[in-house]
XYZ file of C-alpha atoms in Angstrom:
384
model
C 45.231 -5.196 47.587
C 43.658 -5.357 50.778
C 42.965 -2.491 52.816
C 45.040 -2.700 55.532
C 47.571 -0.001 56.446
C 50.838 -1.959 57.172
C 52.630 1.078 59.324
C 49.097 1.172 61.510
C 49.137 -2.674 61.364
C 52.670 -2.800 62.769
C 51.640 0.295 65.747
C 48.412 -2.021 66.795
C 49.846 -5.247 67.124
C 52.867 -3.692 69.083
C 50.171 -1.545 71.444
C 48.360 -4.585 71.172
C 51.244 -7.087 72.702
C 52.197 -4.543 75.829
C 49.140 -4.600 76.635
C 48.598 -8.713 76.924
C 52.405 -8.942 78.411
C 51.551 -6.130 81.183
C 47.902 -7.539 82.176
C 49.066 -11.215 81.934
C 45.832 -11.113 79.279
C 45.324 -14.720 77.269
C 44.890 -12.663 74.649
C 44.297 -9.680 72.980
C 42.868 -8.036 70.017
C 42.050 -5.125 68.044
C 40.737 -3.420 64.555
C 41.096 -0.119 62.993
C 37.910 1.163 60.772
C 37.792 4.131 58.374
C 33.815 4.841 58.972
C 33.318 7.050 55.958
C 34.433 4.042 54.028
C 34.024 0.942 55.898
C 38.181 0.162 54.792
C 39.840 -2.062 57.719
C 42.930 -0.248 58.343
C 44.133 -2.362 60.611
C 43.139 -5.729 62.626
C 45.723 -7.327 64.650
C 45.361 -9.864 67.713
C 48.112 -10.844 69.964
C 50.109 -13.877 70.651
C 50.352 -13.250 66.641
C 50.109 -17.217 64.929
C 52.870 -18.553 63.101
C 52.199 -21.312 60.836
C 55.511 -23.181 61.985
C 55.465 -22.330 65.683
C 51.412 -24.114 66.625
C 52.874 -25.309 70.063
C 53.946 -22.213 71.856
C 49.974 -20.813 70.471
C 47.140 -21.151 73.134
C 44.228 -23.591 72.917
C 41.031 -23.013 72.173
C 42.181 -19.562 70.168
C 41.535 -18.823 66.700
C 44.294 -19.090 63.757
C 42.222 -16.392 61.665
C 42.169 -12.870 62.978
C 40.809 -12.964 65.961
C 38.916 -9.767 65.593
C 36.624 -11.185 62.274
C 36.179 -14.686 64.254
C 36.527 -14.701 68.078
C 33.267 -14.356 69.122
C 32.471 -13.526 72.653
C 30.151 -11.505 74.676
C 29.836 -7.801 74.699
C 29.082 -6.939 77.980
C 28.595 -3.091 78.859
C 29.753 -2.207 75.304
C 26.407 -2.996 73.958
C 24.729 -0.974 75.667
C 24.434 1.948 73.569
C 22.694 -0.922 70.213
C 20.724 -1.427 73.239
C 19.708 2.456 74.138
C 18.889 3.398 70.144
C 16.557 0.401 70.405
C 14.553 1.106 72.751
C 14.700 5.992 72.013
C 13.890 4.791 68.956
C 10.758 2.418 69.759
C 9.345 4.881 73.087
C 10.537 2.529 75.340
C 11.979 4.795 77.733
C 11.525 9.062 78.291
C 14.206 10.216 77.787
C 13.510 12.100 80.833
C 12.906 9.185 82.690
C 14.774 8.330 86.296
C 15.605 4.712 86.921
C 16.489 3.018 90.240
C 19.677 1.072 91.005
C 20.092 0.674 94.694
C 20.838 -3.244 94.694
C 20.489 -6.130 92.816
C 17.419 -6.560 90.539
C 15.559 -9.513 90.791
C 14.555 -10.957 86.943
C 12.837 -14.470 87.135
C 14.730 -16.940 88.836
C 18.084 -15.002 88.453
C 19.616 -11.842 89.666
C 20.507 -9.040 87.497
C 23.823 -7.011 89.916
C 26.610 -4.181 89.042
C 29.449 -5.287 88.527
C 31.375 -3.084 91.870
C 28.812 0.233 92.833
C 25.084 0.852 92.888
C 24.795 3.872 91.032
C 21.752 5.091 92.814
C 18.839 7.305 90.506
C 20.216 6.676 86.692
C 18.922 8.582 83.780
C 19.275 6.151 80.219
C 22.200 8.486 79.459
C 23.331 8.090 82.713
C 22.863 4.365 82.015
C 26.384 4.713 79.356
C 27.646 7.072 81.204
C 28.066 5.240 84.301
C 27.309 1.512 82.545
C 24.746 0.470 84.848
C 23.711 -2.945 84.319
C 20.711 -2.797 86.734
C 19.209 0.342 84.234
C 19.968 -1.509 81.318
C 18.344 -4.948 81.915
C 15.180 -2.707 82.635
C 14.978 -1.023 79.198
C 16.227 -4.640 77.675
C 13.163 -6.447 79.324
C 10.510 -3.921 77.846
C 12.315 -4.290 74.088
C 9.640 -7.378 72.798
C 10.418 -10.946 71.526
C 10.176 -10.151 68.348
C 11.236 -6.009 68.514
C 14.498 -7.808 69.682
C 14.957 -9.889 66.670
C 13.779 -7.399 64.484
C 16.749 -4.630 65.264
C 19.420 -8.046 66.181
C 18.863 -8.521 62.813
C 18.829 -4.802 61.336
C 22.157 -3.920 63.069
C 23.282 -6.782 61.923
C 23.845 -9.831 64.509
C 21.665 -12.492 62.992
C 23.833 -12.774 59.990
C 26.565 -11.332 58.802
C 25.946 -10.840 54.742
C 28.593 -9.696 52.644
C 26.046 -7.373 50.752
C 29.083 -5.639 49.027
C 30.180 -8.626 47.575
C 27.130 -10.812 46.396
C 26.973 -9.600 42.791
C 30.694 -10.032 41.912
C 32.522 -12.941 40.726
C 34.909 -12.671 43.883
C 33.089 -13.112 46.072
C 33.980 -16.470 47.012
C 37.590 -15.108 47.718
C 36.389 -11.861 49.592
C 34.354 -13.964 51.661
C 37.537 -16.022 52.699
C 39.746 -13.335 53.670
C 36.582 -11.279 55.492
C 35.417 -14.772 57.371
C 31.807 -15.377 57.143
C 30.889 -15.441 60.346
C 26.964 -16.583 61.573
C 26.270 -16.856 64.989
C 23.468 -18.780 66.185
C 20.458 -16.527 68.590
C 17.825 -18.117 70.828
C 14.586 -19.366 69.275
C 12.218 -17.877 71.905
C 13.553 -14.900 74.355
C 12.477 -14.838 77.618
C 12.253 -11.796 80.527
C 15.786 -12.882 81.619
C 16.968 -13.386 77.947
C 15.724 -9.658 77.048
C 16.956 -8.489 80.134
C 20.627 -9.455 79.874
C 20.757 -8.347 76.061
C 20.078 -4.839 77.970
C 23.680 -5.327 79.275
C 25.118 -7.108 76.654
C 24.994 -10.707 78.582
C 23.894 -13.902 76.493
C 24.545 -12.436 72.704
C 27.940 -13.343 71.327
C 29.541 -10.932 68.585
C 33.326 -11.013 67.284
C 34.691 -7.136 67.463
C 33.984 -6.557 64.125
C 30.515 -6.788 63.722
C 30.153 -4.182 67.120
C 32.282 -1.942 65.051
C 29.996 -2.150 62.155
C 27.319 -2.023 64.199
C 28.823 1.474 65.893
C 29.028 2.672 62.249
C 25.053 3.285 62.586
C 26.380 6.062 65.629
C 28.477 8.425 63.277
C 26.645 8.370 60.186
C 23.298 9.027 62.078
C 21.682 6.300 61.086
C 23.402 4.400 58.473
C 25.208 1.421 58.542
C 28.406 1.385 56.262
C 30.006 -2.321 55.386
C 33.195 -3.389 55.720
C 35.560 -4.010 53.401
C 38.902 -5.480 53.533
C 39.818 -5.947 50.073
C 40.426 -2.611 48.224
C 40.326 -3.388 44.699
C 41.504 -6.816 42.688
C 43.832 -6.918 39.318
C 44.984 -8.633 36.700
C 48.863 -9.690 36.231
C 48.914 -6.471 33.864
C 48.449 -3.870 36.687
C 44.667 -3.790 35.484
C 41.340 -3.352 38.245
C 38.820 -5.892 37.479
C 37.105 -5.236 41.007
C 36.949 -2.179 43.461
C 35.050 -2.176 47.055
C 32.302 0.744 46.873
C 31.460 1.841 49.942
C 27.653 0.713 50.623
C 25.348 1.441 53.093
C 22.022 0.517 55.298
C 19.199 2.597 56.455
C 19.004 1.463 60.502
C 17.779 3.953 62.417
C 15.350 6.484 61.070
C 15.972 9.003 63.091
C 19.081 10.622 62.720
C 18.768 12.387 66.507
C 18.084 8.852 68.327
C 22.157 8.454 66.952
C 23.395 12.252 67.550
C 22.006 10.893 71.184
C 23.883 8.256 70.855
C 26.852 9.648 70.462
C 26.315 12.832 72.834
C 26.144 10.309 75.485
C 29.205 8.202 74.474
C 31.009 11.704 74.750
C 30.107 11.974 78.706
C 31.684 8.165 79.196
C 34.976 10.237 78.194
C 34.965 13.066 79.285
C 32.611 13.336 82.486
C 34.236 13.234 86.063
C 31.885 9.873 86.223
C 32.739 7.885 83.214
C 34.030 4.778 82.549
C 36.084 5.165 80.009
C 38.141 8.547 81.258
C 41.541 7.027 80.565
C 40.998 6.696 77.305
C 40.740 10.695 76.954
C 42.990 12.989 74.831
C 43.352 16.786 75.495
C 42.612 18.642 72.535
C 40.972 15.966 70.814
C 36.976 14.901 70.536
C 36.346 11.242 71.431
C 34.151 9.294 72.445
C 33.062 5.716 72.978
C 32.149 2.937 75.770
C 33.789 0.166 78.118
C 32.893 -3.432 78.291
C 33.510 -5.659 80.963
C 31.972 -9.142 80.493
C 32.000 -11.990 82.113
C 33.047 -15.371 80.579
C 30.202 -18.063 80.487
C 31.966 -21.290 81.912
C 29.634 -23.971 80.655
C 30.624 -27.054 83.396
C 29.481 -25.093 86.065
C 26.883 -23.291 84.457
C 27.220 -19.692 85.886
C 29.232 -17.113 84.939
C 32.777 -16.181 86.300
C 33.908 -13.913 88.320
C 37.187 -13.770 87.925
C 37.640 -15.072 83.947
C 36.644 -11.092 82.096
C 36.647 -9.573 78.648
C 37.546 -6.704 78.987
C 37.056 -4.025 75.839
C 36.974 -0.320 74.454
C 34.758 0.720 71.846
C 35.393 3.793 70.381
C 35.216 7.160 68.123
C 37.764 9.222 66.908
C 38.025 12.450 64.744
C 35.344 14.645 65.048
C 34.233 15.382 61.888
C 32.861 19.184 61.172
C 28.698 18.730 61.156
C 28.202 21.450 58.759
C 29.394 19.157 56.161
C 26.604 16.503 56.441
C 27.435 14.693 54.224
C 29.563 13.235 55.969
C 29.582 11.050 59.335
C 30.300 12.163 63.092
C 34.072 10.771 63.352
C 36.598 9.538 60.825
C 37.329 6.307 62.972
C 36.228 3.388 64.482
C 38.368 1.534 67.087
C 37.802 -1.040 68.504
C 39.740 -3.672 71.432
C 39.666 -6.301 74.495
C 41.671 -8.250 76.917
C 40.474 -11.467 77.227
C 41.193 -13.320 80.201
C 43.801 -10.349 82.347
C 44.913 -11.522 85.290
C 42.511 -9.991 88.153
C 42.460 -7.852 89.817
C 39.826 -5.614 92.455
C 40.561 -3.012 89.506
C 39.805 -5.851 86.639
C 37.972 -3.267 84.172
C 36.939 -1.922 79.898
C 37.824 1.243 81.317
C 40.697 0.875 83.790
C 42.928 -2.185 81.644
C 41.762 -0.876 77.945
C 41.006 2.486 77.779
C 44.477 3.618 78.500
C 45.511 0.946 75.390
C 42.811 2.786 73.011
C 44.403 6.859 74.006
C 48.224 5.530 73.553
C 47.525 4.197 70.756
C 44.909 6.882 69.329
C 47.812 9.023 70.158
C 50.023 7.245 67.284
C 47.247 7.618 65.415
C 47.000 11.695 65.143
C 50.838 11.605 65.123
C 50.597 9.138 62.493
C 47.645 11.505 60.154
C 48.841 14.082 61.087
C 46.327 15.533 62.766
C 46.805 18.284 64.886
C 44.987 19.251 68.378
C 42.097 21.753 68.384
C 42.487 24.021 71.122
C 38.704 24.982 71.251
C 38.080 21.775 72.291
C 36.746 21.842 75.756
C 37.260 18.480 78.492
C 34.017 19.179 79.292
C 32.825 18.133 75.922
C 30.685 20.837 75.469
C 32.823 21.475 72.096
C 30.453 18.320 71.139
C 27.133 19.050 72.335
C 27.046 22.622 71.424
C 26.373 20.753 67.261
C 23.591 18.540 68.177
């Protein structure tokens, strides 16, 4: 018995199909995770794969569900993780201001903004306006061994399905979930560390990134995703059942609270890159991503071949109930190589798709809007 809800799966597939066709993208993918239980409620990609129609399926795309198997550079959706590491290690002063007036040289390379430079920014501004230069400064401050340790803590150096290791059915479950392993460099240069800061030079799957984002919802704890809910015998007796499992990643819960507060402003601030994901009456937080695709034949990143994405939180839960996470759902989406335009970005192309599916999710889950939710995000901030 899978955790997937067939109705939400259908709605997500329709949303991804429409988004890919409208943007002329090579592919699109999305995943919906229940933060309370770790259950994967929907996981889909477009174009849909059918084994009897192999000729029409794009080259170099996995046959398996892309959110579980397609490896890509996350771009700016990785910045919240960078900031969480930096705040935990005291690598950035909460009151510190950094300059973003032009390209920043690191070694023999330059870190640039995708479009405009942002002037003077705080660590929170780096998330709100998605500042690459500021994120590269923070990323470079994190040492090589610190990066290795924290990437492992967030689940990026290996993906161990710990909830299944003691189960007789572990091989079955692993085959369904696809155990992905991503090799990281053995040594991190200054350039590597600065690029990690804004999600370049490190590869993820959408599932892996959604799992890392649960750390912010659970105030420092990571919940392990599950796609197999139960295993029954022929008589219907339950032989195995998935039980939620969490791992502590951030020792200071206030760090996770601060990151979520900034991600709320990404959606509510006039300067926020995720404004198009907001829905009046609901508390939504998230991060946009616009990542260049590396081209091995030229040894450089493409300026027109991009993966644009949005990773967000839905359905804010009452903070008075401390045993619950801050949000109920995590929804991640991306478009692979949409047709290039001067406005191409995660905030312009993917955030509206996120918003549309979020509306359908709220309707399907009978979650009504709250008239007391303020559009400036003050409701969320007041609880912290």
